[in-house]
Amino acid sequence: MSAGFDHLALEEIKKRGIRVGYIPDILTDATAELTVALLLATCRRLPESVEEVKNGGWTTWKPFWMCGYGLSDSTVGIIGLGRIGQAVARRLKPFGVKRFLYAGRHLKPEGAAEFEAEFVPLTRLAEESDFVVVTCSLTPDTAGLCNKDFFGKMKKTSVFINTSRGAVVNQEDLYQALVSGQIAAAGLDVTTPEPLPTEHPLLSLKNCVILPHIGSATYATRSTMSVLAVNNLLAGLKGESMPSELHL
Ligand SMILES: O=CC(=O)O
């Protein structure tokens, strides 16, 4: 009951002739929406602000208290301009984003046209983006892609968001980048491992917002996903073609 299939031992599954149903497409909107919510929560420091109200940190007005970074006139870099990446860009555009960049395995001329997004090497995306949004799938090519080298090229004022898979990020490197002020903040809906142990160092940071992998968690989306998963299963049991089969 998921869009991603990086958690499956595909070679072994293939060897044993096991059929796999999966759920692409249906969770695109919910995941894109959550990505935008996480981005805004992170760049405008919402969890920290809520905490300040509760703990009495909200006192007299101060000009730069709880300031963050806004989307107006910004450059957004998307790693993986697939279905979810495009749905994120579509939602961010009305916030006044000035420029979209994207990086990935392939040029996506059709997907990029709507946002006039420019295909750039990963290094340029890191250097020029005010917001880096990771929406690629986890493959051997993307594992550990966002590492010390990558964060080292980002601006000190930039915000990093990951709603794809935790393993795309080297978490120790991200921790160092956040602690040292190499980047401004990070928002993660995915981590390694999941659940993230409550004593994990990333959870001690004010500039890191971590969610428990809730990208597709709307009632409507999870209900539609359930129905498709069941129909895949029933078709598989009957030896029929599945509504959504992963062809190995
Ligand atoms: O991450 C969620 C999914 O792949 O369904």
PDB file of C-alpha atoms and ligand atoms in Angstrom:
ATOM      1  CA  MET A   1       0.000   0.000   0.000  1.00  0.00           C
ATOM      2  CA  SER A   2       2.625   2.494  -1.098  1.00  0.00           C
ATOM      3  CA  ALA A   3       3.905   4.334  -4.140  1.00  0.00           C
ATOM      4  CA  GLY A   4       7.546   3.668  -3.355  1.00  0.00           C
ATOM      5  CA  PHE A   5       8.898   0.124  -3.608  1.00  0.00           C
ATOM      6  CA  ASP A   6      12.460   0.677  -2.407  1.00  0.00           C
ATOM      7  CA  HIS A   7      11.628  -1.345   0.720  1.00  0.00           C
ATOM      8  CA  LEU A   8      11.043  -4.528  -1.292  1.00  0.00           C
ATOM      9  CA  ALA A   9      13.719  -7.127  -2.050  1.00  0.00           C
ATOM     10  CA  LEU A  10      12.900  -6.985  -5.751  1.00  0.00           C
ATOM     11  CA  GLU A  11      15.538  -9.475  -6.917  1.00  0.00           C
ATOM     12  CA  GLU A  12      14.322 -12.092  -4.483  1.00  0.00           C
ATOM     13  CA  ILE A  13      10.685 -11.345  -5.253  1.00  0.00           C
ATOM     14  CA  LYS A  14      11.392 -11.766  -8.971  1.00  0.00           C
ATOM     15  CA  LYS A  15      13.311 -14.984  -8.386  1.00  0.00           C
ATOM     16  CA  ARG A  16      10.368 -16.427  -6.477  1.00  0.00           C
ATOM     17  CA  GLY A  17       7.827 -15.322  -9.086  1.00  0.00           C
ATOM     18  CA  ILE A  18       5.856 -13.210  -6.599  1.00  0.00           C
ATOM     19  CA  ARG A  19       3.573 -10.562  -8.084  1.00  0.00           C
ATOM     20  CA  VAL A  20       3.527  -7.051  -6.614  1.00  0.00           C
ATOM     21  CA  GLY A  21       0.711  -4.535  -6.563  1.00  0.00           C
ATOM     22  CA  TYR A  22       1.522  -0.935  -5.705  1.00  0.00           C
ATOM     23  CA  ILE A  23      -0.161   2.477  -5.551  1.00  0.00           C
ATOM     24  CA  PRO A  24       1.342   5.133  -7.801  1.00  0.00           C
ATOM     25  CA  ASP A  25      -0.351   8.461  -8.662  1.00  0.00           C
ATOM     26  CA  ILE A  26      -3.109   8.447  -6.048  1.00  0.00           C
ATOM     27  CA  LEU A  27      -0.964   9.993  -3.314  1.00  0.00           C
ATOM     28  CA  THR A  28       0.588  12.720  -5.452  1.00  0.00           C
ATOM     29  CA  ASP A  29      -1.720  15.551  -4.320  1.00  0.00           C
ATOM     30  CA  ALA A  30      -1.669  14.684  -0.627  1.00  0.00           C
ATOM     31  CA  THR A  31       2.121  14.337  -0.609  1.00  0.00           C
ATOM     32  CA  ALA A  32       2.650  17.582  -2.513  1.00  0.00           C
ATOM     33  CA  GLU A  33       0.325  19.376  -0.093  1.00  0.00           C
ATOM     34  CA  LEU A  34       2.232  17.984   2.902  1.00  0.00           C
ATOM     35  CA  THR A  35       5.509  19.041   1.289  1.00  0.00           C
ATOM     36  CA  VAL A  36       4.263  22.629   1.039  1.00  0.00           C
ATOM     37  CA  ALA A  37       2.946  22.503   4.612  1.00  0.00           C
ATOM     38  CA  LEU A  38       6.304  21.230   5.875  1.00  0.00           C
ATOM     39  CA  LEU A  39       8.197  23.821   3.861  1.00  0.00           C
ATOM     40  CA  LEU A  40       6.131  26.664   5.301  1.00  0.00           C
ATOM     41  CA  ALA A  41       6.276  25.232   8.828  1.00  0.00           C
ATOM     42  CA  THR A  42      10.055  25.017   8.545  1.00  0.00           C
ATOM     43  CA  CYS A  43      10.887  28.309   6.853  1.00  0.00           C
ATOM     44  CA  ARG A  44       8.467  30.321   9.021  1.00  0.00           C
ATOM     45  CA  ARG A  45       9.438  28.385  12.158  1.00  0.00           C
ATOM     46  CA  LEU A  46       5.915  27.332  13.131  1.00  0.00           C
ATOM     47  CA  PRO A  47       6.703  24.512  15.629  1.00  0.00           C
ATOM     48  CA  GLU A  48       9.237  26.743  17.400  1.00  0.00           C
ATOM     49  CA  SER A  49       6.741  29.616  17.494  1.00  0.00           C
ATOM     50  CA  VAL A  50       3.967  27.435  18.896  1.00  0.00           C
ATOM     51  CA  GLU A  51       6.381  26.266  21.585  1.00  0.00           C
ATOM     52  CA  GLU A  52       7.295  29.862  22.479  1.00  0.00           C
ATOM     53  CA  VAL A  53       3.625  30.715  23.021  1.00  0.00           C
ATOM     54  CA  LYS A  54       3.248  27.738  25.345  1.00  0.00           C
ATOM     55  CA  ASN A  55       6.465  28.242  27.325  1.00  0.00           C
ATOM     56  CA  GLY A  56       6.147  31.972  27.923  1.00  0.00           C
ATOM     57  CA  GLY A  57       8.843  32.956  25.427  1.00  0.00           C
ATOM     58  CA  TRP A  58       6.330  35.331  23.781  1.00  0.00           C
ATOM     59  CA  THR A  59       6.972  38.638  25.517  1.00  0.00           C
ATOM     60  CA  THR A  60       7.326  42.177  24.142  1.00  0.00           C
ATOM     61  CA  TRP A  61       7.490  42.745  20.392  1.00  0.00           C
ATOM     62  CA  LYS A  62      10.989  42.487  18.950  1.00  0.00           C
ATOM     63  CA  PRO A  63      11.717  43.251  15.297  1.00  0.00           C
ATOM     64  CA  PHE A  64      13.525  40.049  14.363  1.00  0.00           C
ATOM     65  CA  TRP A  65      12.063  37.603  16.851  1.00  0.00           C
ATOM     66  CA  MET A  66      10.897  34.360  15.197  1.00  0.00           C
ATOM     67  CA  CYS A  67      11.780  35.651  11.752  1.00  0.00           C
ATOM     68  CA  GLY A  68      12.269  33.140   9.002  1.00  0.00           C
ATOM     69  CA  TYR A  69      12.527  33.028   5.228  1.00  0.00           C
ATOM     70  CA  GLY A  70       9.637  33.581   2.808  1.00  0.00           C
ATOM     71  CA  LEU A  71       8.912  32.272  -0.678  1.00  0.00           C
ATOM     72  CA  SER A  72       8.409  35.622  -2.459  1.00  0.00           C
ATOM     73  CA  ASP A  73      11.118  36.226  -5.053  1.00  0.00           C
ATOM     74  CA  SER A  74      12.850  33.021  -4.087  1.00  0.00           C
ATOM     75  CA  THR A  75      14.552  30.304  -6.110  1.00  0.00           C
ATOM     76  CA  VAL A  76      13.234  26.816  -5.471  1.00  0.00           C
ATOM     77  CA  GLY A  77      15.333  23.809  -6.482  1.00  0.00           C
ATOM     78  CA  ILE A  78      13.552  20.485  -6.871  1.00  0.00           C
ATOM     79  CA  ILE A  79      15.494  17.228  -6.891  1.00  0.00           C
ATOM     80  CA  GLY A  80      13.310  14.849  -8.897  1.00  0.00           C
ATOM     81  CA  LEU A  81      10.739  16.691 -10.996  1.00  0.00           C
ATOM     82  CA  GLY A  82       8.412  13.693 -11.284  1.00  0.00           C
ATOM     83  CA  ARG A  83       4.697  13.639 -10.487  1.00  0.00           C
ATOM     84  CA  ILE A  84       5.133  14.810  -6.903  1.00  0.00           C
ATOM     85  CA  GLY A  85       7.868  17.336  -7.736  1.00  0.00           C
ATOM     86  CA  GLN A  86       5.668  18.950 -10.365  1.00  0.00           C
ATOM     87  CA  ALA A  87       2.670  18.989  -8.023  1.00  0.00           C
ATOM     88  CA  VAL A  88       4.833  20.757  -5.429  1.00  0.00           C
ATOM     89  CA  ALA A  89       6.021  23.357  -7.960  1.00  0.00           C
ATOM     90  CA  ARG A  90       2.411  23.974  -9.070  1.00  0.00           C
ATOM     91  CA  ARG A  91       1.427  24.706  -5.481  1.00  0.00           C
ATOM     92  CA  LEU A  92       4.480  26.856  -4.705  1.00  0.00           C
ATOM     93  CA  LYS A  93       4.274  29.051  -7.795  1.00  0.00           C
ATOM     94  CA  PRO A  94       1.391  31.211  -6.477  1.00  0.00           C
ATOM     95  CA  PHE A  95       3.519  32.128  -3.440  1.00  0.00           C
ATOM     96  CA  GLY A  96       5.616  34.299  -5.737  1.00  0.00           C
ATOM     97  CA  VAL A  97       8.553  32.001  -6.410  1.00  0.00           C
ATOM     98  CA  LYS A  98      10.785  33.751  -8.946  1.00  0.00           C
ATOM     99  CA  ARG A  99      12.634  30.787 -10.400  1.00  0.00           C
ATOM    100  CA  PHE A 100      12.437  27.021 -10.392  1.00  0.00           C
ATOM    101  CA  LEU A 101      15.492  24.807 -10.897  1.00  0.00           C
ATOM    102  CA  TYR A 102      15.475  21.043 -11.066  1.00  0.00           C
ATOM    103  CA  ALA A 103      17.977  18.213 -11.078  1.00  0.00           C
ATOM    104  CA  GLY A 104      17.554  14.550 -11.792  1.00  0.00           C
ATOM    105  CA  ARG A 105      18.473  11.736 -14.102  1.00  0.00           C
ATOM    106  CA  HIS A 106      16.641  13.109 -17.118  1.00  0.00           C
ATOM    107  CA  LEU A 107      15.538  16.375 -18.637  1.00  0.00           C
ATOM    108  CA  LYS A 108      11.754  16.702 -18.202  1.00  0.00           C
ATOM    109  CA  PRO A 109      10.897  19.287 -20.865  1.00  0.00           C
ATOM    110  CA  GLU A 110       7.123  18.805 -20.642  1.00  0.00           C
ATOM    111  CA  GLY A 111       6.910  18.803 -16.859  1.00  0.00           C
ATOM    112  CA  ALA A 112       9.327  21.734 -16.588  1.00  0.00           C
ATOM    113  CA  ALA A 113       7.595  23.979 -19.160  1.00  0.00           C
ATOM    114  CA  GLU A 114       4.695  24.875 -16.849  1.00  0.00           C
ATOM    115  CA  PHE A 115       7.128  26.420 -14.345  1.00  0.00           C
ATOM    116  CA  GLU A 116       9.860  27.434 -16.798  1.00  0.00           C
ATOM    117  CA  ALA A 117      12.034  25.252 -14.604  1.00  0.00           C
ATOM    118  CA  GLU A 118      15.682  25.048 -15.579  1.00  0.00           C
ATOM    119  CA  PHE A 119      17.498  21.692 -15.606  1.00  0.00           C
ATOM    120  CA  VAL A 120      20.802  22.194 -13.772  1.00  0.00           C
ATOM    121  CA  PRO A 121      23.592  20.058 -12.297  1.00  0.00           C
ATOM    122  CA  LEU A 122      23.092  19.220  -8.626  1.00  0.00           C
ATOM    123  CA  THR A 123      25.907  21.557  -7.626  1.00  0.00           C
ATOM    124  CA  ARG A 124      24.227  24.558  -9.213  1.00  0.00           C
ATOM    125  CA  LEU A 125      20.913  23.622  -7.660  1.00  0.00           C
ATOM    126  CA  ALA A 126      22.579  23.562  -4.215  1.00  0.00           C
ATOM    127  CA  GLU A 127      24.367  26.859  -4.784  1.00  0.00           C
ATOM    128  CA  GLU A 128      21.454  28.871  -6.170  1.00  0.00           C
ATOM    129  CA  SER A 129      18.339  27.577  -4.394  1.00  0.00           C
ATOM    130  CA  ASP A 130      16.772  29.324  -1.415  1.00  0.00           C
ATOM    131  CA  PHE A 131      14.677  26.205  -0.894  1.00  0.00           C
ATOM    132  CA  VAL A 132      15.816  22.715  -1.843  1.00  0.00           C
ATOM    133  CA  VAL A 133      12.955  20.230  -2.086  1.00  0.00           C
ATOM    134  CA  VAL A 134      13.711  16.521  -2.463  1.00  0.00           C
ATOM    135  CA  THR A 135      10.976  14.519  -4.190  1.00  0.00           C
ATOM    136  CA  CYS A 136      13.007  11.921  -6.080  1.00  0.00           C
ATOM    137  CA  SER A 137      12.737   8.182  -5.566  1.00  0.00           C
ATOM    138  CA  LEU A 138      15.388   6.247  -3.678  1.00  0.00           C
ATOM    139  CA  THR A 139      17.681   4.384  -6.071  1.00  0.00           C
ATOM    140  CA  PRO A 140      21.371   3.433  -5.908  1.00  0.00           C
ATOM    141  CA  ASP A 141      22.009   6.765  -7.683  1.00  0.00           C
ATOM    142  CA  THR A 142      20.128   8.888  -5.152  1.00  0.00           C
ATOM    143  CA  ALA A 143      21.178   7.112  -1.921  1.00  0.00           C
ATOM    144  CA  GLY A 144      23.230   9.585   0.147  1.00  0.00           C
ATOM    145  CA  LEU A 145      22.945  12.226  -2.588  1.00  0.00           C
ATOM    146  CA  CYS A 146      22.455  15.057  -0.102  1.00  0.00           C
ATOM    147  CA  ASN A 147      25.710  14.861   1.802  1.00  0.00           C
ATOM    148  CA  LYS A 148      28.405  17.095   3.278  1.00  0.00           C
ATOM    149  CA  ASP A 149      29.511  18.205  -0.146  1.00  0.00           C
ATOM    150  CA  PHE A 150      25.946  19.113  -1.142  1.00  0.00           C
ATOM    151  CA  PHE A 151      25.080  20.959   2.087  1.00  0.00           C
ATOM    152  CA  GLY A 152      28.448  22.710   1.908  1.00  0.00           C
ATOM    153  CA  LYS A 153      27.382  24.291  -1.379  1.00  0.00           C
ATOM    154  CA  MET A 154      24.005  25.505  -0.075  1.00  0.00           C
ATOM    155  CA  LYS A 155      23.544  29.059   1.135  1.00  0.00           C
ATOM    156  CA  LYS A 156      23.518  29.766   4.870  1.00  0.00           C
ATOM    157  CA  THR A 157      20.023  31.193   4.445  1.00  0.00           C
ATOM    158  CA  SER A 158      18.620  28.186   2.582  1.00  0.00           C
ATOM    159  CA  VAL A 159      16.048  25.671   3.725  1.00  0.00           C
ATOM    160  CA  PHE A 160      16.171  21.941   2.945  1.00  0.00           C
ATOM    161  CA  ILE A 161      12.997  19.840   2.665  1.00  0.00           C
ATOM    162  CA  ASN A 162      12.800  16.077   2.131  1.00  0.00           C
ATOM    163  CA  THR A 163       9.531  14.188   1.597  1.00  0.00           C
ATOM    164  CA  SER A 164      10.947  11.362  -0.518  1.00  0.00           C
ATOM    165  CA  ARG A 165      13.027   8.805   1.376  1.00  0.00           C
ATOM    166  CA  GLY A 166      15.317   9.291   4.361  1.00  0.00           C
ATOM    167  CA  ALA A 167      18.223   7.469   2.734  1.00  0.00           C
ATOM    168  CA  VAL A 168      18.586  10.159   0.043  1.00  0.00           C
ATOM    169  CA  VAL A 169      20.122  12.211   2.850  1.00  0.00           C
ATOM    170  CA  ASN A 170      23.274  11.576   4.844  1.00  0.00           C
ATOM    171  CA  GLN A 171      21.763  12.434   8.229  1.00  0.00           C
ATOM    172  CA  GLU A 172      25.081  12.942  10.043  1.00  0.00           C
ATOM    173  CA  ASP A 173      26.076  15.461   7.384  1.00  0.00           C
ATOM    174  CA  LEU A 174      22.684  17.161   7.632  1.00  0.00           C
ATOM    175  CA  TYR A 175      23.054  17.379  11.411  1.00  0.00           C
ATOM    176  CA  GLN A 176      26.458  19.034  11.049  1.00  0.00           C
ATOM    177  CA  ALA A 177      25.121  21.463   8.431  1.00  0.00           C
ATOM    178  CA  LEU A 178      22.265  22.477  10.766  1.00  0.00           C
ATOM    179  CA  VAL A 179      24.380  22.765  13.921  1.00  0.00           C
ATOM    180  CA  SER A 180      27.139  24.745  12.243  1.00  0.00           C
ATOM    181  CA  GLY A 181      24.701  27.125  10.537  1.00  0.00           C
ATOM    182  CA  GLN A 182      25.841  25.965   7.094  1.00  0.00           C
ATOM    183  CA  ILE A 183      22.139  25.895   6.171  1.00  0.00           C
ATOM    184  CA  ALA A 184      19.231  27.680   7.853  1.00  0.00           C
ATOM    185  CA  ALA A 185      16.797  24.866   8.521  1.00  0.00           C
ATOM    186  CA  ALA A 186      15.509  21.473   7.423  1.00  0.00           C
ATOM    187  CA  GLY A 187      12.079  19.863   7.271  1.00  0.00           C
ATOM    188  CA  LEU A 188      11.914  16.077   6.986  1.00  0.00           C
ATOM    189  CA  ASP A 189       8.902  13.820   6.562  1.00  0.00           C
ATOM    190  CA  VAL A 190      11.208  10.850   6.055  1.00  0.00           C
ATOM    191  CA  THR A 191      14.198   9.667   8.070  1.00  0.00           C
ATOM    192  CA  THR A 192      16.572   6.766   8.582  1.00  0.00           C
ATOM    193  CA  PRO A 193      15.430   4.763  10.420  1.00  0.00           C
ATOM    194  CA  GLU A 194      11.668   5.177  10.706  1.00  0.00           C
ATOM    195  CA  PRO A 195      10.510   5.716  13.364  1.00  0.00           C
ATOM    196  CA  LEU A 196      13.439   7.958  14.276  1.00  0.00           C
ATOM    197  CA  PRO A 197      14.588   7.119  17.853  1.00  0.00           C
ATOM    198  CA  THR A 198      13.407   9.845  20.217  1.00  0.00           C
ATOM    199  CA  GLU A 199      16.989  10.459  21.401  1.00  0.00           C
ATOM    200  CA  HIS A 200      18.232  11.102  17.841  1.00  0.00           C
ATOM    201  CA  PRO A 201      20.433  14.263  17.697  1.00  0.00           C
ATOM    202  CA  LEU A 202      18.323  15.787  14.894  1.00  0.00           C
ATOM    203  CA  LEU A 203      15.385  15.953  17.305  1.00  0.00           C
ATOM    204  CA  SER A 204      17.361  18.246  19.614  1.00  0.00           C
ATOM    205  CA  LEU A 205      17.603  20.973  16.976  1.00  0.00           C
ATOM    206  CA  LYS A 206      15.224  23.920  16.831  1.00  0.00           C
ATOM    207  CA  ASN A 207      15.930  24.402  13.133  1.00  0.00           C
ATOM    208  CA  CYS A 208      14.877  20.897  12.173  1.00  0.00           C
ATOM    209  CA  VAL A 209      11.194  20.006  11.796  1.00  0.00           C
ATOM    210  CA  ILE A 210      10.550  16.271  11.654  1.00  0.00           C
ATOM    211  CA  LEU A 211       7.251  14.610  10.773  1.00  0.00           C
ATOM    212  CA  PRO A 212       6.428  10.875  11.056  1.00  0.00           C
ATOM    213  CA  HIS A 213       6.167  10.064   7.304  1.00  0.00           C
ATOM    214  CA  ILE A 214       2.642  11.432   6.839  1.00  0.00           C
ATOM    215  CA  GLY A 215       2.893  12.553   3.195  1.00  0.00           C
ATOM    216  CA  SER A 216      -0.148  10.600   2.034  1.00  0.00           C
ATOM    217  CA  ALA A 217      -2.023  10.757   5.346  1.00  0.00           C
ATOM    218  CA  THR A 218      -5.356  12.271   4.459  1.00  0.00           C
ATOM    219  CA  TYR A 219      -8.495  10.211   5.124  1.00  0.00           C
ATOM    220  CA  ALA A 220      -9.506  10.416   1.470  1.00  0.00           C
ATOM    221  CA  THR A 221      -6.119   9.420   0.075  1.00  0.00           C
ATOM    222  CA  ARG A 222      -5.571   6.526   2.474  1.00  0.00           C
ATOM    223  CA  SER A 223      -9.120   5.269   1.746  1.00  0.00           C
ATOM    224  CA  THR A 224      -8.530   5.349  -2.020  1.00  0.00           C
ATOM    225  CA  MET A 225      -5.137   3.676  -1.511  1.00  0.00           C
ATOM    226  CA  SER A 226      -6.780   0.933   0.587  1.00  0.00           C
ATOM    227  CA  VAL A 227      -9.357   0.175  -2.080  1.00  0.00           C
ATOM    228  CA  LEU A 228      -6.705  -0.050  -4.792  1.00  0.00           C
ATOM    229  CA  ALA A 229      -4.491  -2.262  -2.605  1.00  0.00           C
ATOM    230  CA  VAL A 230      -7.405  -4.628  -1.968  1.00  0.00           C
ATOM    231  CA  ASN A 231      -8.324  -4.745  -5.655  1.00  0.00           C
ATOM    232  CA  ASN A 232      -4.691  -5.485  -6.523  1.00  0.00           C
ATOM    233  CA  LEU A 233      -4.683  -8.297  -3.981  1.00  0.00           C
ATOM    234  CA  LEU A 234      -7.993  -9.801  -5.139  1.00  0.00           C
ATOM    235  CA  ALA A 235      -6.889  -9.714  -8.778  1.00  0.00           C
ATOM    236  CA  GLY A 236      -3.581 -11.315  -7.801  1.00  0.00           C
ATOM    237  CA  LEU A 237      -5.327 -14.092  -5.871  1.00  0.00           C
ATOM    238  CA  LYS A 238      -7.556 -14.786  -8.873  1.00  0.00           C
ATOM    239  CA  GLY A 239      -4.584 -14.809 -11.228  1.00  0.00           C
ATOM    240  CA  GLU A 240      -5.992 -11.808 -13.110  1.00  0.00           C
ATOM    241  CA  SER A 241      -4.171  -8.635 -14.117  1.00  0.00           C
ATOM    242  CA  MET A 242      -3.990  -6.153 -11.254  1.00  0.00           C
ATOM    243  CA  PRO A 243      -5.367  -2.595 -11.559  1.00  0.00           C
ATOM    244  CA  SER A 244      -1.875  -1.411 -10.641  1.00  0.00           C
ATOM    245  CA  GLU A 245       0.857  -4.006 -10.918  1.00  0.00           C
ATOM    246  CA  LEU A 246       4.571  -3.413 -10.589  1.00  0.00           C
ATOM    247  CA  HIS A 247       6.062  -5.200 -13.562  1.00  0.00           C
ATOM    248  CA  LEU A 248       9.400  -6.606 -12.501  1.00  0.00           C
TER     249      LEU A 248
HETATM  250  O1  LIG B   1       6.045   7.170   1.067  1.00  0.00           O
HETATM  251  C1  LIG B   1       4.988   6.730   0.789  1.00  0.00           C
HETATM  252  C2  LIG B   1       4.745   5.830  -0.294  1.00  0.00           C
HETATM  253  O2  LIG B   1       5.685   5.483  -1.034  1.00  0.00           O
HETATM  254  O3  LIG B   1       3.588   5.420  -0.450  1.00  0.00           O
END
